[in-house]
mmCIF file of C-alpha atoms and ligand atoms in Angstrom:
data_model
loop_
_atom_site.group_PDB
_atom_site.id
_atom_site.type_symbol
_atom_site.label_atom_id
_atom_site.label_comp_id
_atom_site.label_asym_id
_atom_site.label_seq_id
_atom_site.Cartn_x
_atom_site.Cartn_y
_atom_site.Cartn_z
ATOM 1 C CA MET A 5 32.291 88.306 100.239
ATOM 2 C CA SER A 6 30.871 85.808 102.689
ATOM 3 C CA THR A 7 27.479 84.255 102.225
ATOM 4 C CA ALA A 8 25.496 82.095 104.627
ATOM 5 C CA TYR A 9 22.904 79.468 103.869
ATOM 6 C CA VAL A 10 20.370 77.816 106.133
ATOM 7 C CA TYR A 11 19.324 74.225 105.665
ATOM 8 C CA ASP A 12 18.224 71.399 107.948
ATOM 9 C CA PRO A 13 17.048 67.842 107.186
ATOM 10 C CA ILE A 14 13.880 68.497 109.194
ATOM 11 C CA TYR A 15 12.686 70.533 106.197
ATOM 12 C CA LEU A 16 12.374 67.253 104.279
ATOM 13 C CA GLU A 17 10.029 65.835 106.885
ATOM 14 C CA HIS A 18 7.194 68.198 106.115
ATOM 15 C CA ASN A 19 5.704 65.375 104.058
ATOM 16 C CA ALA A 20 3.572 66.216 101.044
ATOM 17 C CA PRO A 21 0.677 64.072 99.873
ATOM 18 C CA PRO A 22 1.391 62.292 96.549
ATOM 19 C CA GLY A 23 1.449 64.659 93.569
ATOM 20 C CA HIS A 24 1.637 67.853 95.634
ATOM 21 C CA PRO A 25 3.957 70.445 93.994
ATOM 22 C CA GLU A 26 5.356 71.739 97.312
ATOM 23 C CA ASN A 27 7.316 68.632 98.270
ATOM 24 C CA LYS A 28 10.731 67.753 99.675
ATOM 25 C CA GLU A 29 12.243 67.087 96.227
ATOM 26 C CA ARG A 30 12.461 70.856 95.828
ATOM 27 C CA LEU A 31 15.115 71.117 98.528
ATOM 28 C CA VAL A 32 16.746 67.802 97.606
ATOM 29 C CA ARG A 33 17.393 69.120 94.084
ATOM 30 C CA ILE A 34 18.650 72.487 95.300
ATOM 31 C CA MET A 35 21.086 70.963 97.787
ATOM 32 C CA GLY A 36 22.253 68.371 95.242
ATOM 33 C CA LEU A 37 23.091 71.016 92.647
ATOM 34 C CA LEU A 38 24.832 73.313 95.156
ATOM 35 C CA GLU A 39 26.967 70.373 96.176
ATOM 36 C CA ASN A 40 27.718 69.211 92.607
ATOM 37 C CA ARG A 41 28.754 72.682 91.551
ATOM 38 C CA GLY A 42 31.113 73.117 94.491
ATOM 39 C CA VAL A 43 29.164 76.035 95.935
ATOM 40 C CA LEU A 44 28.341 74.556 99.359
ATOM 41 C CA PRO A 45 31.938 74.556 100.673
ATOM 42 C CA ARG A 46 32.173 78.257 99.828
ATOM 43 C CA LEU A 47 29.197 79.091 102.064
ATOM 44 C CA VAL A 48 28.901 79.608 105.809
ATOM 45 C CA ALA A 49 26.302 77.268 107.336
ATOM 46 C CA ALA A 50 23.930 79.206 109.594
ATOM 47 C CA LYS A 51 22.292 76.796 111.993
ATOM 48 C CA ALA A 52 18.540 76.365 112.004
ATOM 49 C CA THR A 53 16.958 76.381 115.468
ATOM 50 C CA PRO A 54 13.268 76.413 116.405
ATOM 51 C CA ILE A 55 11.769 79.884 116.607
ATOM 52 C CA SER A 56 10.939 80.984 120.157
ATOM 53 C CA THR A 57 7.309 81.516 121.144
ATOM 54 C CA GLU A 58 8.072 85.154 121.889
ATOM 55 C CA ARG A 59 9.333 85.742 118.352
ATOM 56 C CA LEU A 60 6.562 83.737 116.701
ATOM 57 C CA THR A 61 3.735 85.422 118.608
ATOM 58 C CA ARG A 62 4.790 88.806 117.237
ATOM 59 C CA ASN A 63 3.175 87.639 114.007
ATOM 60 C CA HIS A 64 0.856 84.730 114.876
ATOM 61 C CA SER A 65 -1.838 84.240 117.493
ATOM 62 C CA GLN A 66 -1.059 81.784 120.275
ATOM 63 C CA ARG A 67 -4.283 79.991 119.428
ATOM 64 C CA TYR A 68 -3.218 79.395 115.821
ATOM 65 C CA ILE A 69 0.256 78.242 116.910
ATOM 66 C CA ASP A 70 -1.383 75.777 119.324
ATOM 67 C CA THR A 71 -3.645 74.514 116.541
ATOM 68 C CA VAL A 72 -0.677 73.859 114.247
ATOM 69 C CA ARG A 73 1.110 71.974 117.032
ATOM 70 C CA GLN A 74 -1.952 69.894 117.836
ATOM 71 C CA VAL A 75 -2.623 68.997 114.208
ATOM 72 C CA ALA A 76 0.960 67.709 113.957
ATOM 73 C CA GLU A 77 0.610 65.773 117.216
ATOM 74 C CA ARG A 78 -2.423 64.038 115.781
ATOM 75 C CA GLY A 79 -0.380 62.972 112.760
ATOM 76 C CA GLY A 80 -1.244 65.789 110.367
ATOM 77 C CA ALA A 81 -4.208 66.952 108.282
ATOM 78 C CA HIS A 82 -5.092 69.518 105.628
ATOM 79 C CA LEU A 83 -5.562 73.081 106.920
ATOM 80 C CA ASP A 84 -7.269 73.926 103.638
ATOM 81 C CA LEU A 85 -7.524 72.290 100.222
ATOM 82 C CA ASP A 86 -3.855 72.737 99.320
ATOM 83 C CA THR A 87 -2.180 73.335 102.693
ATOM 84 C CA TYR A 88 -1.218 70.016 104.254
ATOM 85 C CA MET A 89 0.512 69.088 107.497
ATOM 86 C CA SER A 90 2.285 65.884 108.449
ATOM 87 C CA SER A 91 3.391 64.782 111.907
ATOM 88 C CA ARG A 92 6.653 66.771 111.770
ATOM 89 C CA SER A 93 5.335 69.851 109.958
ATOM 90 C CA TYR A 94 5.101 71.887 113.161
ATOM 91 C CA GLU A 95 8.782 71.257 113.934
ATOM 92 C CA ALA A 96 9.752 71.989 110.331
ATOM 93 C CA ALA A 97 7.775 75.245 110.333
ATOM 94 C CA MET A 98 9.345 76.313 113.661
ATOM 95 C CA MET A 99 12.792 75.551 112.223
ATOM 96 C CA ALA A 100 12.007 77.405 108.983
ATOM 97 C CA ALA A 101 11.117 80.629 110.797
ATOM 98 C CA GLY A 102 13.965 80.101 113.286
ATOM 99 C CA GLY A 103 16.463 79.387 110.520
ATOM 100 C CA LEU A 104 15.604 82.568 108.676
ATOM 101 C CA VAL A 105 15.887 84.608 111.872
ATOM 102 C CA ASN A 106 19.352 83.125 112.454
ATOM 103 C CA ALA A 107 20.368 84.114 108.920
ATOM 104 C CA VAL A 108 19.151 87.668 109.507
ATOM 105 C CA GLU A 109 21.004 87.775 112.813
ATOM 106 C CA ALA A 110 24.256 86.652 111.154
ATOM 107 C CA VAL A 111 23.935 89.440 108.576
ATOM 108 C CA LEU A 112 22.956 92.154 111.059
ATOM 109 C CA GLU A 113 25.798 91.200 113.376
ATOM 110 C CA GLY A 114 28.253 91.362 110.488
ATOM 111 C CA LYS A 115 29.238 87.683 110.681
ATOM 112 C CA VAL A 116 28.427 87.320 106.979
ATOM 113 C CA ASP A 117 27.610 89.771 104.197
ATOM 114 C CA ASN A 118 24.390 88.168 103.004
ATOM 115 C CA ALA A 119 22.402 84.922 103.196
ATOM 116 C CA PHE A 120 19.802 82.620 101.666
ATOM 117 C CA ALA A 121 17.532 80.474 103.862
ATOM 118 C CA LEU A 122 16.629 77.239 102.049
ATOM 119 C CA VAL A 123 13.569 76.405 104.094
ATOM 120 C CA ARG A 124 10.231 74.593 103.901
ATOM 121 C CA PRO A 125 7.362 75.071 104.453
ATOM 122 C CA PRO A 126 7.285 78.460 102.698
ATOM 123 C CA GLY A 127 5.675 81.398 104.485
ATOM 124 C CA HIS A 128 4.392 84.419 102.586
ATOM 125 C CA HIS A 129 0.706 83.387 102.442
ATOM 126 C CA ALA A 130 0.436 82.602 106.162
ATOM 127 C CA GLU A 131 -1.721 85.088 108.050
ATOM 128 C CA GLU A 132 -1.869 85.856 111.771
ATOM 129 C CA SER A 133 -4.350 83.105 112.532
ATOM 130 C CA ARG A 134 -4.453 81.075 109.355
ATOM 131 C CA GLY A 135 -2.146 78.884 107.315
ATOM 132 C CA MET A 136 -2.852 78.816 103.586
ATOM 133 C CA GLY A 137 -1.225 78.408 100.168
ATOM 134 C CA PHE A 138 1.259 75.732 101.370
ATOM 135 C CA CYS A 139 2.402 78.106 104.173
ATOM 136 C CA LEU A 140 2.169 77.565 107.952
ATOM 137 C CA PHE A 141 4.146 80.385 109.601
ATOM 138 C CA ASN A 142 5.118 83.597 107.827
ATOM 139 C CA ASN A 143 8.897 83.245 107.942
ATOM 140 C CA VAL A 144 9.721 86.583 106.334
ATOM 141 C CA ALA A 145 7.280 88.565 108.501
ATOM 142 C CA VAL A 146 8.625 86.917 111.657
ATOM 143 C CA ALA A 147 12.190 87.735 110.562
ATOM 144 C CA ALA A 148 11.316 91.361 109.814
ATOM 145 C CA ARG A 149 9.696 91.728 113.259
ATOM 146 C CA TYR A 150 12.820 90.279 114.832
ATOM 147 C CA ALA A 151 15.010 92.835 113.046
ATOM 148 C CA LEU A 152 12.710 95.686 114.060
ATOM 149 C CA GLU A 153 12.058 94.746 117.668
ATOM 150 C CA GLU A 154 15.281 93.081 118.745
ATOM 151 C CA LYS A 155 17.876 94.687 116.524
ATOM 152 C CA GLY A 156 16.508 98.196 116.630
ATOM 153 C CA LEU A 157 15.954 98.598 112.895
ATOM 154 C CA GLU A 158 13.385 101.159 111.784
ATOM 155 C CA ARG A 159 13.032 100.392 108.079
ATOM 156 C CA VAL A 160 13.014 96.969 106.422
ATOM 157 C CA LEU A 161 12.296 96.449 102.726
ATOM 158 C CA ILE A 162 10.655 93.153 101.798
ATOM 159 C CA VAL A 163 10.759 92.294 98.100
ATOM 160 C CA ASP A 164 8.435 89.423 97.163
ATOM 161 C CA PHE A 165 8.928 88.212 93.575
ATOM 162 C CA ASP A 166 7.027 84.945 93.988
ATOM 163 C CA VAL A 167 4.368 84.674 91.268
ATOM 164 C CA HIS A 168 1.681 84.623 93.951
ATOM 165 C CA HIS A 169 0.843 87.676 96.034
ATOM 166 C CA GLY A 170 2.309 87.613 99.553
ATOM 167 C CA ASN A 171 -1.002 88.347 101.253
ATOM 168 C CA GLY A 172 0.183 87.286 104.710
ATOM 169 C CA THR A 173 3.225 89.547 104.622
ATOM 170 C CA GLN A 174 1.183 92.467 103.305
ATOM 171 C CA ASP A 175 -1.361 92.018 106.116
ATOM 172 C CA ALA A 176 1.314 91.874 108.778
ATOM 173 C CA PHE A 177 2.598 95.377 108.060
ATOM 174 C CA TYR A 178 -0.347 97.019 106.286
ATOM 175 C CA ASP A 179 -0.799 99.766 108.921
ATOM 176 C CA GLU A 180 2.884 100.445 109.495
ATOM 177 C CA SER A 181 5.749 102.251 107.810
ATOM 178 C CA CYS A 182 8.517 100.158 109.406
ATOM 179 C CA VAL A 183 8.259 97.711 106.488
ATOM 180 C CA LEU A 184 8.029 98.642 102.830
ATOM 181 C CA PHE A 185 6.387 95.636 101.210
ATOM 182 C CA PHE A 186 6.948 95.333 97.467
ATOM 183 C CA SER A 187 5.376 92.478 95.497
ATOM 184 C CA THR A 188 5.305 91.434 91.857
ATOM 185 C CA HIS A 189 2.730 88.748 91.096
ATOM 186 C CA GLN A 190 0.418 87.404 88.452
ATOM 187 C CA TYR A 191 -2.998 89.005 88.818
ATOM 188 C CA PRO A 192 -5.725 87.944 89.069
ATOM 189 C CA HIS A 193 -4.386 84.679 90.411
ATOM 190 C CA TYR A 194 -4.118 82.860 93.747
ATOM 191 C CA PRO A 195 -4.770 84.155 96.446
ATOM 192 C CA GLY A 196 -6.725 86.998 94.769
ATOM 193 C CA THR A 197 -5.193 89.936 96.671
ATOM 194 C CA GLY A 198 -2.486 92.344 95.469
ATOM 195 C CA ASN A 199 -4.434 94.909 93.491
ATOM 196 C CA TRP A 200 -2.294 97.968 92.757
ATOM 197 C CA ARG A 201 -4.731 100.088 94.803
ATOM 198 C CA GLU A 202 -3.729 98.178 97.946
ATOM 199 C CA ILE A 203 -1.061 100.645 99.136
ATOM 200 C CA GLY A 204 -1.324 100.384 102.934
ATOM 201 C CA ARG A 205 -3.522 102.132 105.493
ATOM 202 C CA GLY A 206 -3.097 104.871 108.085
ATOM 203 C CA ALA A 207 0.573 105.240 108.987
ATOM 204 C CA GLY A 208 1.239 102.457 106.490
ATOM 205 C CA GLU A 209 -0.212 104.301 103.500
ATOM 206 C CA GLY A 210 2.312 104.269 100.661
ATOM 207 C CA TYR A 211 4.375 101.492 102.263
ATOM 208 C CA THR A 212 2.762 98.640 100.342
ATOM 209 C CA ALA A 213 3.588 98.560 96.646
ATOM 210 C CA ASN A 214 1.815 95.949 94.566
ATOM 211 C CA VAL A 215 2.688 95.203 90.956
ATOM 212 C CA PRO A 216 -0.190 93.086 89.619
ATOM 213 C CA LEU A 217 0.964 91.564 86.343
ATOM 214 C CA PRO A 218 -0.890 89.965 83.465
ATOM 215 C CA GLY A 219 0.433 86.579 82.348
ATOM 216 C CA GLY A 220 3.323 86.729 79.872
ATOM 217 C CA VAL A 221 5.605 89.316 81.478
ATOM 218 C CA GLY A 222 9.252 88.245 81.223
ATOM 219 C CA ASP A 223 12.876 89.267 81.718
ATOM 220 C CA GLU A 224 12.593 92.704 80.144
ATOM 221 C CA GLY A 225 9.373 93.660 81.954
ATOM 222 C CA PHE A 226 10.651 92.524 85.340
ATOM 223 C CA GLY A 227 13.920 94.369 84.743
ATOM 224 C CA LEU A 228 12.045 97.604 83.971
ATOM 225 C CA ILE A 229 9.834 97.207 87.036
ATOM 226 C CA PHE A 230 12.866 96.737 89.271
ATOM 227 C CA ASP A 231 14.823 99.630 87.691
ATOM 228 C CA GLU A 232 12.049 102.166 87.296
ATOM 229 C CA PHE A 233 9.723 101.355 90.185
ATOM 230 C CA LEU A 234 11.383 99.276 92.905
ATOM 231 C CA TYR A 235 14.688 101.116 92.791
ATOM 232 C CA PRO A 236 13.301 104.655 93.246
ATOM 233 C CA LEU A 237 10.925 103.406 95.956
ATOM 234 C CA ALA A 238 13.822 101.796 97.813
ATOM 235 C CA GLU A 239 16.048 104.833 97.364
ATOM 236 C CA ARG A 240 13.340 107.051 98.850
ATOM 237 C CA TYR A 241 12.695 104.609 101.727
ATOM 238 C CA ARG A 242 16.360 104.050 102.676
ATOM 239 C CA PRO A 243 15.978 100.506 104.072
ATOM 240 C CA GLN A 244 18.420 99.207 106.680
ATOM 241 C CA LEU A 245 17.912 95.602 105.549
ATOM 242 C CA ILE A 246 16.451 93.960 102.441
ATOM 243 C CA LEU A 247 14.584 90.666 102.824
ATOM 244 C CA VAL A 248 13.544 88.767 99.718
ATOM 245 C CA SER A 249 10.616 86.347 99.479
ATOM 246 C CA ALA A 250 12.176 84.394 96.647
ATOM 247 C CA GLY A 251 9.683 82.364 94.648
ATOM 248 C CA TYR A 252 10.813 80.910 91.347
ATOM 249 C CA ASP A 253 7.331 80.208 89.997
ATOM 250 C CA SER A 254 7.396 83.161 87.555
ATOM 251 C CA HIS A 255 9.643 81.076 85.289
ATOM 252 C CA TRP A 256 8.191 80.260 81.850
ATOM 253 C CA ALA A 257 8.340 76.507 82.593
ATOM 254 C CA ASP A 258 6.683 76.642 86.007
ATOM 255 C CA PRO A 259 3.504 74.540 86.135
ATOM 256 C CA LEU A 260 1.539 76.822 88.503
ATOM 257 C CA ALA A 261 1.483 80.140 86.645
ATOM 258 C CA ALA A 262 1.862 81.865 83.266
ATOM 259 C CA MET A 263 4.781 84.290 83.521
ATOM 260 C CA GLN A 264 7.814 84.302 81.233
ATOM 261 C CA LEU A 265 10.904 84.911 83.359
ATOM 262 C CA SER A 266 13.990 82.839 82.531
ATOM 263 C CA ILE A 267 16.673 81.630 84.936
ATOM 264 C CA THR A 268 18.944 84.305 83.444
ATOM 265 C CA GLY A 269 16.215 86.891 84.097
ATOM 266 C CA TYR A 270 15.958 85.784 87.711
ATOM 267 C CA THR A 271 19.729 86.097 88.043
ATOM 268 C CA HIS A 272 19.623 89.679 86.804
ATOM 269 C CA LEU A 273 16.913 90.471 89.367
ATOM 270 C CA ALA A 274 19.177 89.061 92.079
ATOM 271 C CA ARG A 275 22.025 91.257 90.799
ATOM 272 C CA ARG A 276 19.791 94.308 90.994
ATOM 273 C CA LEU A 277 18.836 93.451 94.574
ATOM 274 C CA LYS A 278 22.478 92.958 95.494
ATOM 275 C CA ALA A 279 23.430 96.307 93.955
ATOM 276 C CA MET A 280 20.538 97.961 95.785
ATOM 277 C CA ALA A 281 21.604 96.459 99.113
ATOM 278 C CA ASP A 282 25.230 97.468 98.513
ATOM 279 C CA GLN A 283 24.188 101.009 97.771
ATOM 280 C CA LEU A 284 21.481 101.495 100.397
ATOM 281 C CA CYS A 285 22.173 99.233 103.383
ATOM 282 C CA GLN A 286 25.797 98.026 103.521
ATOM 283 C CA GLY A 287 24.933 94.962 101.471
ATOM 284 C CA ARG A 288 22.524 93.546 104.074
ATOM 285 C CA LEU A 289 20.457 91.180 101.950
ATOM 286 C CA VAL A 290 18.716 87.954 103.007
ATOM 287 C CA PHE A 291 16.757 85.692 100.674
ATOM 288 C CA THR A 292 14.232 83.125 101.864
ATOM 289 C CA LEU A 293 12.714 80.415 99.725
ATOM 290 C CA GLU A 294 9.013 80.638 98.913
ATOM 291 C CA GLY A 295 7.600 78.887 95.797
ATOM 292 C CA GLY A 296 9.015 77.462 92.556
ATOM 293 C CA TYR A 297 7.766 74.117 91.332
ATOM 294 C CA GLU A 298 9.753 73.204 88.224
ATOM 295 C CA LEU A 299 12.596 71.378 89.909
ATOM 296 C CA GLU A 300 15.429 72.062 87.457
ATOM 297 C CA VAL A 301 14.470 75.739 87.240
ATOM 298 C CA LEU A 302 14.322 75.978 91.003
ATOM 299 C CA ALA A 303 17.722 74.368 91.568
ATOM 300 C CA TYR A 304 19.481 76.473 88.917
ATOM 301 C CA ALA A 305 17.800 79.716 89.938
ATOM 302 C CA VAL A 306 18.938 79.175 93.521
ATOM 303 C CA LEU A 307 22.446 78.196 92.357
ATOM 304 C CA ASN A 308 22.734 81.411 90.336
ATOM 305 C CA THR A 309 21.421 83.458 93.244
ATOM 306 C CA PHE A 310 24.233 82.101 95.403
ATOM 307 C CA HIS A 311 26.714 83.046 92.678
ATOM 308 C CA VAL A 312 25.328 86.591 92.762
ATOM 309 C CA LEU A 313 25.506 86.736 96.567
ATOM 310 C CA LEU A 314 29.123 85.519 96.412
ATOM 311 C CA GLY A 315 29.978 88.157 93.811
ATOM 312 C CA ASP A 316 30.554 85.675 90.942
ATOM 313 C CA GLU A 317 29.822 86.637 87.340
ATOM 314 C CA GLU A 318 28.707 83.247 86.004
ATOM 315 C CA ILE A 319 25.155 82.292 84.985
ATOM 316 C CA HIS A 320 23.986 78.723 84.359
ATOM 317 C CA ASP A 321 20.698 78.521 82.474
ATOM 318 C CA PRO A 322 20.051 75.096 80.907
ATOM 319 C CA LEU A 323 16.449 75.950 79.986
ATOM 320 C CA GLY A 324 17.203 79.174 78.123
ATOM 321 C CA PRO A 325 14.916 82.096 77.315
ATOM 322 C CA ALA A 326 11.113 81.989 77.095
ATOM 323 C CA ARG A 327 9.798 80.680 73.773
ATOM 324 C CA ARG A 328 7.203 83.400 73.313
ATOM 325 C CA SER A 329 7.608 87.159 73.101
ATOM 326 C CA GLU A 330 6.749 88.932 76.297
ATOM 327 C CA ARG A 331 4.031 91.300 77.409
ATOM 328 C CA ASP A 332 4.724 95.036 77.597
ATOM 329 C CA VAL A 333 4.484 96.703 81.028
ATOM 330 C CA SER A 334 5.032 100.385 80.218
ATOM 331 C CA ASP A 335 1.416 101.517 80.809
ATOM 332 C CA LEU A 336 1.251 99.688 84.116
ATOM 333 C CA LEU A 337 4.596 101.191 85.148
ATOM 334 C CA ASP A 338 3.367 104.710 84.413
ATOM 335 C CA GLN A 339 0.261 104.118 86.515
ATOM 336 C CA LEU A 340 2.265 102.708 89.411
ATOM 337 C CA LYS A 341 4.770 105.558 89.366
ATOM 338 C CA GLY A 342 1.903 108.053 89.447
ATOM 339 C CA LEU A 343 0.118 106.259 92.266
ATOM 340 C CA HIS A 344 3.281 106.146 94.385
ATOM 341 C CA ARG A 345 4.313 109.730 93.473
ATOM 342 C CA LEU A 346 7.525 108.815 91.728
ATOM 343 C CA VAL A 347 6.996 111.138 88.773
HETATM 344 ZN ZN1 LIG B 20 4.140 81.072 94.608
#
């Protein structure tokens, strides 16, 4: 097994205002733990480079890209209440999208088996002409477009298990069948989209699969959703590449939401995704970092994900299982299977 990672110090220069949960410490902790545990030397470093305008404009308007650049040139500002920019945020965002594309390229060209892009700012909320929810450019959407338009792929599965709905990614492919977008998220919650009735439109109908969850769903519920809903959807779709918007804010200790996943639970989800990729698309699997705001959880969840990608059996979970019993999802699962004609 060979696994690539993407990281660049520019990602630390997207400077958060004091007290903001999406700050550089997230990556500092991840990189520190990967180094301490001896994982980094086992990985292939995929270089981050700035995304080209041609690749970025497949998903974002030139006008919005210019605005982001100009805001950075003026020293930064807030794009909305919680989406900040500092003077180097434009560069960081270009390198985040570019880094993920390089990881996808390495996997599609067979240089490595799989990869994880450890990037900031995150991307899944960013829309064509609007940054929001801590996101500037939609890294995963840009990477999927790259795979489709430059590498000749016809079917890409994007799995988004961040606790927040990936509205920007959903929008990007809502009318198309070339991407199957699957999202689990707390609902109702920020940003408010992701109702189960949102299933795509026109040629895209049936190619958006939302799993809106009440607070309190944990390891067992997520496992069932992946086994009984995601897996049959993916098997029917036959993806040629699986991209993962990996947010670790569904953990029971995360400060921004109310789900009950544990680090062990996250690791089992990663194993399922790896098995799915092995079975359906020659193991082509690329993770990209989205949210996750409890720093120890984030670092360990990413560490374990690398162990899964490398084919290791070990799990490190210093926080343990959720303290409360979890919410049942069987009724929701039945509804979703019916809606997506899986029964
Ligand atoms: Zn999130």
